[in-house]
GROMACS .gro file of C-alpha atoms in nm:
model
  503
    1MET     CA    1  10.466   8.595  10.347
    2LYS     CA    2  10.542   8.832  10.627
    3LYS     CA    3  10.500   8.720  10.986
    4ASN     CA    4  10.278   8.927  11.207
    5LYS     CA    5   9.976   8.909  11.429
    6PRO     CA    6   9.665   8.785  11.245
    7THR     CA    7   9.382   9.034  11.251
    8THR     CA    8   9.012   9.052  11.188
    9PRO     CA    9   8.795   9.363  11.154
   10ALA     CA   10   8.634   9.271  11.483
   11ASP     CA   11   8.961   9.244  11.678
   12SER     CA   12   8.944   9.598  11.812
   13LYS     CA   13   8.740   9.694  12.114
   14LEU     CA   14   8.431   9.851  11.968
   15PRO     CA   15   8.337  10.189  12.116
   16ASN     CA   16   7.980  10.301  12.156
   17ALA     CA   17   8.025  10.518  11.848
   18GLY     CA   18   7.674  10.641  11.777
   19ALA     CA   19   7.368  10.472  11.640
   20VAL     CA   20   7.388  10.219  11.360
   21LEU     CA   21   7.267  10.326  11.020
   22GLN     CA   22   6.902  10.244  11.063
   23SER     CA   23   6.840  10.405  11.401
   24ALA     CA   24   6.911  10.775  11.364
   25GLY     CA   25   6.715  11.080  11.457
   26ALA     CA   26   6.664  11.117  11.831
   27GLY     CA   27   6.732  11.438  12.019
   28LEU     CA   28   6.792  11.668  11.724
   29PRO     CA   29   6.817  12.044  11.786
   30SER     CA   30   6.528  12.258  11.668
   31GLY     CA   31   6.537  12.579  11.468
   32ALA     CA   32   6.663  12.677  11.126
   33PRO     CA   33   6.980  12.508  10.998
   34SER     CA   34   7.291  12.719  11.041
   35LYS     CA   35   7.498  12.552  10.768
   36ARG     CA   36   7.427  12.428  10.416
   37ILE     CA   37   7.617  12.120  10.302
   38CYS     CA   38   7.621  11.979   9.949
   39VAL     CA   39   7.721  11.614   9.899
   40ILE     CA   40   7.809  11.539   9.537
   41GLY     CA   41   7.732  11.173   9.479
   42CYS     CA   42   7.501  10.958   9.692
   43GLY     CA   43   7.665  10.623   9.634
   44THR     CA   44   7.849  10.407   9.886
   45LEU     CA   45   8.067  10.669  10.056
   46GLY     CA   46   7.824  10.954   9.997
   47SER     CA   47   7.549  10.762  10.178
   48TYR     CA   48   7.783  10.675  10.465
   49LEU     CA   49   7.895  11.038  10.495
   50ILE     CA   50   7.540  11.176  10.490
   51ARG     CA   51   7.432  10.941  10.767
   52ARG     CA   52   7.730  11.036  10.982
   53LEU     CA   53   7.679  11.410  10.919
   54LEU     CA   54   7.322  11.372  11.042
   55ASP     CA   55   7.451  11.187  11.348
   56MET     CA   56   7.690  11.474  11.417
   57TYR     CA   57   7.486  11.782  11.332
   58GLY     CA   58   7.124  11.670  11.338
   59GLY     CA   59   6.892  11.952  11.239
   60ALA     CA   60   7.167  12.214  11.267
   61VAL     CA   61   7.262  12.158  10.903
   62GLU     CA   62   7.079  12.145  10.573
   63ILE     CA   63   7.209  11.861  10.356
   64ILE     CA   64   7.157  11.856   9.982
   65ALA     CA   65   7.266  11.544   9.792
   66VAL     CA   66   7.324  11.562   9.417
   67GLU     CA   67   7.311  11.226   9.240
   68MET     CA   68   7.355  11.160   8.869
   69GLY     CA   69   7.119  10.863   8.888
   70ASP     CA   70   6.807  10.784   9.087
   71HIS     CA   71   6.655  10.489   9.273
   72LYS     CA   72   6.741  10.251   8.988
   73ILE     CA   73   7.104  10.139   8.980
   74ARG     CA   74   7.256  10.179   8.632
   75ASN     CA   75   7.591  10.109   8.474
   76GLU     CA   76   7.801  10.345   8.265
   77GLN     CA   77   7.631  10.266   7.935
   78GLU     CA   78   7.281  10.297   8.081
   79MET     CA   79   7.369  10.637   8.226
   80GLY     CA   80   7.511  10.765   7.898
   81VAL     CA   81   7.847  10.826   8.062
   82THR     CA   82   8.143  10.718   7.854
   83ALA     CA   83   8.514  10.657   7.895
   84GLU     CA   84   8.802  10.584   7.661
   85ALA     CA   85   8.923  10.290   7.865
   86GLY     CA   86   9.154  10.087   7.643
   87ASN     CA   87   9.237   9.753   7.807
   88THR     CA   88   9.055   9.798   8.138
   89ASN     CA   89   8.689   9.748   8.230
   90VAL     CA   90   8.709   9.956   8.548
   91ALA     CA   91   8.472  10.219   8.404
   92SER     CA   92   8.223   9.997   8.221
   93LEU     CA   93   8.196   9.714   8.476
   94GLY     CA   94   8.337   9.858   8.796
   95ARG     CA   95   8.109  10.154   8.868
   96TYR     CA   96   7.736  10.202   8.908
   97PHE     CA   97   7.520  10.510   8.939
   98GLY     CA   98   7.215  10.574   9.155
   99LEU     CA   99   7.127  10.596   9.524
  100GLY     CA  100   7.360  10.354   9.700
  101GLY     CA  101   7.591  10.329   9.400
  102THR     CA  102   7.818  10.030   9.364
  103SER     CA  103   7.723   9.901   9.711
  104ALA     CA  104   7.377   9.821   9.574
  105ARG     CA  105   7.523   9.592   9.308
  106TRP     CA  106   7.825   9.427   9.468
  107GLY     CA  107   7.782   9.477   9.839
  108GLY     CA  108   8.126   9.492   9.989
  109GLN     CA  109   8.382   9.322  10.206
  110VAL     CA  110   8.481   9.510  10.520
  111LEU     CA  111   8.857   9.515  10.579
  112PHE     CA  112   9.115   9.759  10.708
  113PHE     CA  113   9.484   9.831  10.663
  114ASP     CA  114   9.732   9.723  10.928
  115GLU     CA  115  10.109   9.728  10.977
  116ARG     CA  116  10.158   9.445  10.726
  117ASP     CA  117  10.048   9.689  10.455
  118ASN     CA  118  10.351   9.906  10.525
  119PRO     CA  119  10.660   9.687  10.486
  120GLU     CA  120  10.873   9.987  10.385
  121ASN     CA  121  10.774  10.191  10.695
  122ASP     CA  122  10.652  10.478  10.479
  123PRO     CA  123  10.526  10.773  10.691
  124ILE     CA  124  10.216  10.832  10.476
  125TRP     CA  125  10.118  10.468  10.508
  126ALA     CA  126  10.191  10.479  10.881
  127GLU     CA  127   9.937  10.761  10.917
  128ILE     CA  128   9.678  10.581  10.703
  129ILE     CA  129   9.717  10.272  10.922
  130ARG     CA  130   9.691  10.482  11.239
  131ILE     CA  131   9.361  10.628  11.116
  132ASN     CA  132   9.233  10.282  11.022
  133SER     CA  133   9.324  10.141  11.362
  134LYS     CA  134   9.168  10.436  11.543
  135HIS     CA  135   8.832  10.434  11.365
  136GLN     CA  136   8.770  10.078  11.247
  137GLY     CA  137   8.557  10.004  11.552
  138THR     CA  138   8.323  10.293  11.469
  139VAL     CA  139   8.301  10.190  11.104
  140LEU     CA  140   8.231   9.829  11.198
  141GLU     CA  141   7.951   9.931  11.430
  142GLN     CA  142   7.800  10.151  11.159
  143LEU     CA  143   7.815   9.877  10.897
  144LEU     CA  144   7.747   9.563  11.100
  145GLY     CA  145   7.533   9.690  11.386
  146ASN     CA  146   7.578   9.473  11.694
  147THR     CA  147   7.932   9.346  11.647
  148ALA     CA  148   7.943   9.126  11.956
  149ARG     CA  149   7.911   8.810  11.747
  150PHE     CA  150   8.206   8.912  11.533
  151VAL     CA  151   8.451   8.987  11.814
  152SER     CA  152   8.520   8.617  11.870
  153ILE     CA  153   8.608   8.556  11.504
  154ASN     CA  154   8.981   8.511  11.483
  155PRO     CA  155   9.200   8.311  11.246
  156GLU     CA  156   9.320   7.992  11.405
  157ALA     CA  157   9.661   8.032  11.562
  158SER     CA  158   9.821   7.713  11.433
  159GLY     CA  159  10.172   7.825  11.518
  160SER     CA  160  10.274   7.814  11.153
  161GLU     CA  161  10.411   8.098  10.947
  162LEU     CA  162  10.077   8.106  10.766
  163SER     CA  163   9.872   8.195  11.073
  164ALA     CA  164  10.072   8.516  11.111
  165SER     CA  165   9.974   8.620  10.757
  166LEU     CA  166   9.596   8.586  10.790
  167LYS     CA  167   9.346   8.867  10.761
  168THR     CA  168   8.971   8.826  10.809
  169GLY     CA  169   8.702   9.018  10.623
  170VAL     CA  170   8.325   9.040  10.657
  171TRP     CA  171   8.089   9.064  10.360
  172LEU     CA  172   7.787   9.283  10.423
  173ARG     CA  173   7.462   9.091  10.438
  174TYR     CA  174   7.276   9.078  10.107
  175ASN     CA  175   6.977   9.276  10.234
  176ARG     CA  176   7.199   9.534  10.406
  177ARG     CA  177   7.449   9.611  10.133
  178ASN     CA  178   7.287   9.927   9.988
  179LEU     CA  179   7.402  10.198  10.229
  180TYR     CA  180   7.147  10.450  10.106
  181LYS     CA  181   6.852  10.218  10.170
  182ARG     CA  182   6.985  10.140  10.516
  183MET     CA  183   6.893  10.493  10.619
  184VAL     CA  184   6.534  10.461  10.736
  185ARG     CA  185   6.270  10.681  10.574
  186PRO     CA  186   6.258  10.950  10.848
  187VAL     CA  187   6.634  10.994  10.810
  188ARG     CA  188   6.624  11.004  10.430
  189SER     CA  189   6.347  11.263  10.448
  190ARG     CA  190   6.591  11.504  10.615
  191VAL     CA  191   6.808  11.510  10.302
  192GLN     CA  192   6.716  11.720  10.000
  193LEU     CA  193   6.774  11.491   9.703
  194LYS     CA  194   6.851  11.624   9.359
  195THR     CA  195   6.852  11.311   9.144
  196ASN     CA  196   6.915  11.273   8.770
  197ARG     CA  197   7.149  11.571   8.778
  198ARG     CA  198   7.516  11.587   8.696
  199ILE     CA  199   7.774  11.835   8.816
  200VAL     CA  200   7.909  12.009   8.505
  201GLY     CA  201   8.095  12.303   8.657
  202PHE     CA  202   8.218  12.492   8.963
  203GLN     CA  203   8.204  12.857   9.057
  204VAL     CA  204   8.523  12.943   9.246
  205GLU     CA  205   8.543  13.256   9.459
  206GLY     CA  206   8.897  13.305   9.581
  207ASN     CA  207   8.987  12.990   9.772
  208ARG     CA  208   8.628  12.868   9.809
  209ILE     CA  209   8.369  12.691   9.599
  210GLY     CA  210   8.076  12.932   9.580
  211ALA     CA  211   7.841  12.709   9.382
  212VAL     CA  212   7.823  12.405   9.160
  213VAL     CA  213   7.649  12.392   8.823
  214LEU     CA  214   7.401  12.106   8.775
  215LYS     CA  215   7.266  11.974   8.447
  216SER     CA  216   6.985  11.726   8.396
  217ALA     CA  217   6.970  11.475   8.112
  218ASP     CA  218   6.715  11.696   7.933
  219GLY     CA  219   6.956  11.991   7.941
  220LYS     CA  220   6.814  12.195   8.229
  221VAL     CA  221   7.088  12.388   8.413
  222GLU     CA  222   7.078  12.516   8.772
  223HIS     CA  223   7.323  12.656   9.026
  224LEU     CA  224   7.351  12.525   9.381
  225THR     CA  225   7.520  12.723   9.658
  226ALA     CA  226   7.643  12.580   9.988
  227ASP     CA  227   7.881  12.655  10.273
  228ARG     CA  228   8.062  12.324  10.233
  229PHE     CA  229   8.096  12.070   9.952
  230TYR     CA  230   8.185  11.701   9.968
  231LEU     CA  231   8.289  11.523   9.649
  232THR     CA  232   8.189  11.158   9.688
  233ALA     CA  233   8.095  11.073   9.330
  234GLY     CA  234   8.310  10.760   9.312
  235ALA     CA  235   8.679  10.744   9.232
  236LEU     CA  236   8.655  10.785   8.854
  237GLU     CA  237   8.384  11.051   8.832
  238SER     CA  238   8.540  11.244   9.122
  239CYS     CA  239   8.872  11.247   8.936
  240ARG     CA  240   8.698  11.365   8.618
  241LEU     CA  241   8.542  11.652   8.812
  242MET     CA  242   8.874  11.740   8.976
  243LEU     CA  243   9.046  11.741   8.636
  244LYS     CA  244   8.771  11.966   8.500
  245LEU     CA  245   8.795  12.198   8.802
  246GLN     CA  246   9.171  12.229   8.761
  247ALA     CA  247   9.140  12.285   8.385
  248ASP     CA  248   8.894  12.569   8.442
  249PHE     CA  249   9.095  12.716   8.730
  250PRO     CA  250   9.468  12.653   8.662
  251GLU     CA  251   9.568  12.804   8.996
  252LEU     CA  252   9.416  12.494   9.160
  253HIS     CA  253   9.626  12.253   8.951
  254GLN     CA  254   9.779  11.962   9.143
  255GLN     CA  255  10.042  11.761   8.957
  256ALA     CA  256   9.937  11.429   9.113
  257THR     CA  257   9.573  11.450   8.996
  258GLY     CA  258   9.503  11.160   8.761
  259LYS     CA  259   9.852  11.011   8.794
  260ASN     CA  260   9.961  10.668   8.928
  261PHE     CA  261   9.624  10.500   8.868
  262GLY     CA  262   9.644  10.161   9.035
  263ASP     CA  263   9.418   9.863   9.094
  264HIS     CA  264   9.441   9.510   9.221
  265ILE     CA  265   9.551   9.282   8.939
  266SER     CA  266   9.402   8.939   8.983
  267THR     CA  267   9.502   8.601   8.846
  268GLU     CA  268   9.422   8.237   8.916
  269LEU     CA  269   9.741   8.069   9.037
  270PHE     CA  270   9.639   7.707   9.100
  271VAL     CA  271   9.342   7.470   9.104
  272VAL     CA  272   9.346   7.221   9.394
  273GLN     CA  273   9.177   6.883   9.350
  274ASP     CA  274   9.015   6.641   9.591
  275ALA     CA  275   9.086   6.822   9.915
  276ARG     CA  276   8.916   7.049  10.162
  277PRO     CA  277   9.041   7.412  10.172
  278VAL     CA  278   9.270   7.353  10.469
  279LEU     CA  279   9.628   7.479  10.481
  280ASP     CA  280   9.861   7.432  10.777
  281GLY     CA  281   9.560   7.320  10.978
  282ILE     CA  282   9.363   7.638  10.901
  283ASP     CA  283   9.021   7.593  10.738
  284PHE     CA  284   8.952   7.862  10.478
  285THR     CA  285   8.585   7.771  10.436
  286PRO     CA  286   8.383   8.094  10.477
  287GLN     CA  287   8.160   8.108  10.785
  288VAL     CA  288   7.817   8.266  10.822
  289VAL     CA  289   7.792   8.496  11.125
  290ASN     CA  290   7.480   8.701  11.191
  291GLY     CA  291   7.385   8.670  10.825
  292SER     CA  292   7.724   8.792  10.698
  293LEU     CA  293   7.988   8.583  10.524
  294VAL     CA  294   8.323   8.586  10.702
  295THR     CA  295   8.629   8.503  10.492
  296LYS     CA  296   9.003   8.456  10.544
  297ARG     CA  297   9.280   8.573  10.316
  298ILE     CA  298   9.658   8.552  10.325
  299VAL     CA  299   9.855   8.876  10.318
  300ALA     CA  300  10.126   8.832  10.054
  301LEU     CA  301  10.456   9.020  10.040
  302ALA     CA  302  10.660   8.993   9.720
  303GLY     CA  303  11.036   9.014   9.716
  304ASN     CA  304  11.022   9.358   9.551
  305GLY     CA  305  10.817   9.495   9.843
  306MET     CA  306  10.476   9.489   9.675
  307VAL     CA  307  10.177   9.372   9.882
  308GLY     CA  308   9.869   9.174   9.783
  309PHE     CA  309   9.652   8.892   9.911
  310VAL     CA  310   9.587   8.529   9.834
  311HIS     CA  311   9.228   8.410   9.859
  312PHE     CA  312   9.024   8.111   9.752
  313VAL     CA  313   8.746   8.076   9.496
  314PHE     CA  314   8.492   7.803   9.558
  315ASN     CA  315   8.228   7.631   9.343
  316LYS     CA  316   8.317   7.838   9.036
  317ASP     CA  317   8.243   7.554   8.791
  318ILE     CA  318   7.908   7.469   8.952
  319ARG     CA  319   7.643   7.617   8.723
  320ALA     CA  320   7.377   7.625   8.995
  321PHE     CA  321   7.613   7.835   9.209
  322LYS     CA  322   7.671   8.069   8.915
  323PHE     CA  323   7.293   8.114   8.893
  324LEU     CA  324   7.275   8.209   9.261
  325LYS     CA  325   7.549   8.470   9.220
  326GLU     CA  326   7.385   8.618   8.909
  327MET     CA  327   7.058   8.660   9.093
  328LEU     CA  328   7.217   8.799   9.410
  329PHE     CA  329   7.415   9.058   9.218
  330GLY     CA  330   7.111   9.194   9.041
  331LYS     CA  331   7.139   9.050   8.691
  332MET     CA  332   6.808   9.070   8.508
  333SER     CA  333   6.879   8.754   8.306
  334THR     CA  334   7.085   8.442   8.355
  335SER     CA  335   7.293   8.216   8.135
  336ILE     CA  336   7.183   7.912   8.338
  337GLY     CA  337   6.901   7.698   8.202
  338PHE     CA  338   6.630   7.503   8.385
  339LYS     CA  339   6.809   7.176   8.308
  340ASP     CA  340   7.121   7.307   8.481
  341LEU     CA  341   6.919   7.389   8.791
  342LEU     CA  342   6.765   7.042   8.800
  343GLN     CA  343   7.107   6.883   8.769
  344GLY     CA  344   7.232   7.111   9.044
  345ALA     CA  345   6.946   7.038   9.285
  346GLY     CA  346   7.170   6.835   9.514
  347PHE     CA  347   7.424   7.115   9.531
  348LEU     CA  348   7.151   7.373   9.601
  349LEU     CA  349   7.019   7.165   9.891
  350ARG     CA  350   7.368   7.129  10.040
  351PHE     CA  351   7.429   7.498   9.987
  352ALA     CA  352   7.106   7.592  10.165
  353TRP     CA  353   7.183   7.355  10.453
  354GLY     CA  354   7.530   7.502  10.488
  355MET     CA  355   7.413   7.864  10.494
  356LEU     CA  356   7.106   7.818  10.715
  357VAL     CA  357   7.202   7.533  10.948
  358ALA     CA  358   7.576   7.463  10.942
  359LYS     CA  359   7.652   7.837  10.913
  360ARG     CA  360   7.927   7.792  10.658
  361LEU     CA  361   7.955   7.807  10.282
  362TYR     CA  362   7.915   7.467  10.121
  363VAL     CA  363   8.230   7.394   9.921
  364HIS     CA  364   8.213   7.131   9.649
  365PRO     CA  365   8.491   6.880   9.722
  366GLY     CA  366   8.596   6.844   9.359
  367GLN     CA  367   8.813   7.153   9.325
  368TRP     CA  368   8.881   7.504   9.444
  369SER     CA  369   9.104   7.776   9.309
  370VAL     CA  370   9.386   7.977   9.462
  371GLN     CA  371   9.360   8.338   9.346
  372LEU     CA  372   9.610   8.622   9.385
  373ASP     CA  373   9.512   8.990   9.395
  374MET     CA  374   9.827   9.204   9.377
  375GLU     CA  375   9.867   9.577   9.415
  376GLN     CA  376  10.028   9.763   9.126
  377ALA     CA  377  10.365   9.928   9.158
  378VAL     CA  378  10.379  10.291   9.270
  379PRO     CA  379  10.483  10.505   9.093
  380ASN     CA  380  10.350  10.382   8.760
  381SER     CA  381  10.266  10.519   8.415
  382ASN     CA  382   9.889  10.462   8.440
  383SER     CA  383   9.680  10.777   8.427
  384LEU     CA  384   9.340  10.943   8.393
  385ALA     CA  385   9.283  11.251   8.178
  386LEU     CA  386   8.999  11.440   8.012
  387ALA     CA  387   8.917  11.316   7.662
  388ASP     CA  388   8.775  11.507   7.366
  389LEU     CA  389   8.486  11.261   7.347
  390PRO     CA  390   8.165  11.414   7.492
  391ASP     CA  391   7.897  11.212   7.671
  392ARG     CA  392   7.519  11.259   7.664
  393TYR     CA  393   7.555  11.561   7.894
  394GLY     CA  394   7.808  11.722   7.660
  395GLU     CA  395   8.079  11.669   7.921
  396PRO     CA  396   8.432  11.549   7.840
  397ALA     CA  397   8.471  11.178   7.909
  398LEU     CA  398   8.760  11.018   8.092
  399ARG     CA  399   9.056  10.880   7.902
  400ILE     CA  400   9.201  10.591   8.100
  401ASN     CA  401   9.553  10.470   8.030
  402TRP     CA  402   9.613  10.148   8.220
  403ASP     CA  403   9.849   9.856   8.185
  404ILE     CA  404  10.033   9.591   8.385
  405SER     CA  405  10.401   9.665   8.435
  406LYS     CA  406  10.705   9.439   8.440
  407LYS     CA  407  10.736   9.501   8.815
  408ASP     CA  408  10.372   9.392   8.862
  409LYS     CA  409  10.444   9.065   8.682
  410GLU     CA  410  10.760   9.009   8.886
  411ALA     CA  411  10.556   9.041   9.206
  412ILE     CA  412  10.298   8.791   9.080
  413ALA     CA  413  10.568   8.540   8.987
  414ASP     CA  414  10.735   8.572   9.327
  415VAL     CA  415  10.414   8.520   9.526
  416ARG     CA  416  10.316   8.234   9.295
  417ASN     CA  417  10.634   8.051   9.398
  418GLN     CA  418  10.556   8.114   9.766
  419VAL     CA  419  10.205   7.970   9.724
  420GLU     CA  420  10.331   7.666   9.534
  421ALA     CA  421  10.568   7.591   9.822
  422LEU     CA  422  10.274   7.622  10.064
  423LEU     CA  423  10.062   7.376   9.863
  424ARG     CA  424  10.349   7.127   9.838
  425ARG     CA  425  10.414   7.156  10.212
  426ASN     CA  426  10.052   7.056  10.267
  427LYS     CA  427  10.084   6.765  10.019
  428LEU     CA  428   9.795   6.888   9.804
  429LYS     CA  429   9.725   6.780   9.449
  430PHE     CA  430   9.706   7.086   9.224
  431THR     CA  431   9.730   7.212   8.868
  432ALA     CA  432   9.917   7.532   8.789
  433LYS     CA  433   9.716   7.797   8.602
  434TYR     CA  434   9.966   8.085   8.600
  435ASP     CA  435  10.298   8.022   8.428
  436PRO     CA  436  10.547   8.311   8.450
  437ALA     CA  437  10.738   8.166   8.154
  438VAL     CA  438  10.456   8.228   7.903
  439ALA     CA  439  10.284   8.544   7.784
  440GLY     CA  440   9.924   8.422   7.771
  441ASN     CA  441   9.835   8.430   8.142
  442LYS     CA  442   9.496   8.577   8.225
  443VAL     CA  443   9.551   8.877   8.452
  444GLU     CA  444   9.268   9.125   8.512
  445ASP     CA  445   9.191   9.436   8.710
  446VAL     CA  446   8.925   9.394   8.978
  447TYR     CA  447   8.788   9.749   8.999
  448HIS     CA  448   8.954   9.878   9.315
  449PRO     CA  449   9.073  10.211   9.166
  450VAL     CA  450   9.334  10.387   9.379
  451GLY     CA  451   9.621  10.632   9.372
  452PHE     CA  452   9.514  10.918   9.143
  453LEU     CA  453   9.380  11.167   9.403
  454PRO     CA  454   9.631  11.076   9.674
  455VAL     CA  455   9.657  11.190  10.033
  456GLY     CA  456   9.953  11.417  10.085
  457SER     CA  457   9.938  11.555   9.731
  458VAL     CA  458   9.579  11.629   9.628
  459VAL     CA  459   9.391  11.587   9.956
  460SER     CA  460   9.480  11.579  10.324
  461MET     CA  461   9.438  11.275  10.547
  462THR     CA  462   9.095  11.413  10.637
  463GLY     CA  463   8.993  11.462  10.274
  464LYS     CA  464   9.046  11.839  10.245
  465VAL     CA  465   9.123  11.933   9.884
  466LYS     CA  466   9.440  12.138   9.870
  467GLY     CA  467   9.393  12.501   9.766
  468LEU     CA  468   9.025  12.518   9.865
  469ASP     CA  469   8.879  12.592  10.206
  470ASN     CA  470   8.538  12.428  10.165
  471LEU     CA  471   8.582  12.121   9.943
  472TRP     CA  472   8.650  11.768  10.072
  473HIS     CA  473   8.688  11.449   9.874
  474PHE     CA  474   8.646  11.086   9.981
  475SER     CA  475   8.697  10.786   9.753
  476THR     CA  476   8.941  10.499   9.714
  477ALA     CA  477   9.139  10.727   9.479
  478MET     CA  478   9.278  10.905   9.787
  479LEU     CA  479   9.466  10.589   9.890
  480PRO     CA  480   9.814  10.543   9.738
  481SER     CA  481   9.742  10.174   9.675
  482ALA     CA  482   9.498   9.897   9.767
  483ARG     CA  483   9.762   9.673   9.929
  484SER     CA  484   9.596   9.369  10.096
  485ILE     CA  485   9.233   9.481  10.122
  486ASN     CA  486   8.916   9.578   9.940
  487PRO     CA  487   8.965   9.944  10.030
  488THR     CA  488   8.621  10.109  10.064
  489ALA     CA  489   8.576  10.062  10.440
  490ALA     CA  490   8.927  10.199  10.495
  491VAL     CA  491   8.816  10.529  10.338
  492MET     CA  492   8.529  10.544  10.587
  493CYS     CA  493   8.793  10.568  10.859
  494HIS     CA  494   8.916  10.889  10.695
  495ILE     CA  495   8.559  11.020  10.700
  496GLU     CA  496   8.548  10.948  11.073
  497GLU     CA  497   8.882  11.126  11.123
  498HIS     CA  498   8.742  11.430  10.940
  499LEU     CA  499   8.424  11.435  11.149
  500GLU     CA  500   8.629  11.409  11.468
  501GLU     CA  501   8.841  11.701  11.348
  502GLU     CA  502   8.526  11.907  11.288
  503ALA     CA  503   8.363  11.823  11.621
   0.00000   0.00000   0.00000
């Protein structure tokens, strides 16, 4: 595990980078808007972009947001959107439609790329890291509000090799995770919403998008013109639209579109018994700061140059804890019975005390798991393409070809050996869960889709789609890989770079 300075999202000096999400609207210019902007997709990144456009332009622009869903968050099946996905659940379980999108269901952990994510000194990655470093303070202030309490959060410097590999993330507070709802009503009222409509086509005039074609679930079709278009419909749907655009207008074809689809592949490495989650003197128990959960992870570097992260899963076999997670993440029903809750009453009391008084997650002392999330090799043979299968809108679905490569498995095996050495050095009792010598290991994707609309090939570092003067795209698909982070907040840095370029 590579030595370097430990970082936290709050390490940087935070500039006074505009109002936080819920306090917009003062001092706007009067008069008719001079520019019409269409934002396609009002999910996590679409909501962030809209709020920042209003900060920048105020009343000088007219913003129209087109969203396939509405105020109710729905999954793929509920929306009638299909995908031929083979052996991945990234489409069926990893994306949600409606105002706020996936942020409304999962929330999100705020992390950024740093130099440890570029062991090969690649120039594209160097520029991504520069943009992350430059704008992470602004993004933090937008997402967390007053960040003063977070600035002091730093991984303990124990002097060990491990302390140089730490990275700290911040989970958004439960009641602040939906980025659309965090825009207060007066701000939302300044956006023209077109909900329950799907983009089914583009009108291209030379090197510009003249209009987009919208279709409702009942078949009504309309055309929407704008001066500028932003495609923020999520990684998968944005790629489907880009593939459709390039199929209809071959002169816009980009070879990299839909290629090198990557994700984090996740596997449980070890279960540790009868010990607190302390390694080399560093306590990995999540803290509660200003209502947000602050976690530590270990940046992992495999011998073949691939990057991932090691993190820790707590209380996973406690049924009362499973109930809490099911309720927090919006499940309408639970697999946990009343008897389970009664038996877990002691745990629930300790959990509540920890969160409200001790300001740390209560960790059951019986066992905790060591989990590895590893990037996938780039290049790879994974891909997205248009399928013949139509959905309820009559649109071609996505065909997703995804697998885990030999190089991916080699990286997992290498990091597993590094982690085993770390556990033995700390004299911990553990049981191995991942065995590189057998074929039946459970390895899953974790729905961080990246790589198939990459910067440098399909879009610029500021999201500009190549070949078109008035179309920008922002999603995790623009990143070559996910490396050591949950990548959504990193994309927000590219939004900030774009807005700075436009100022």
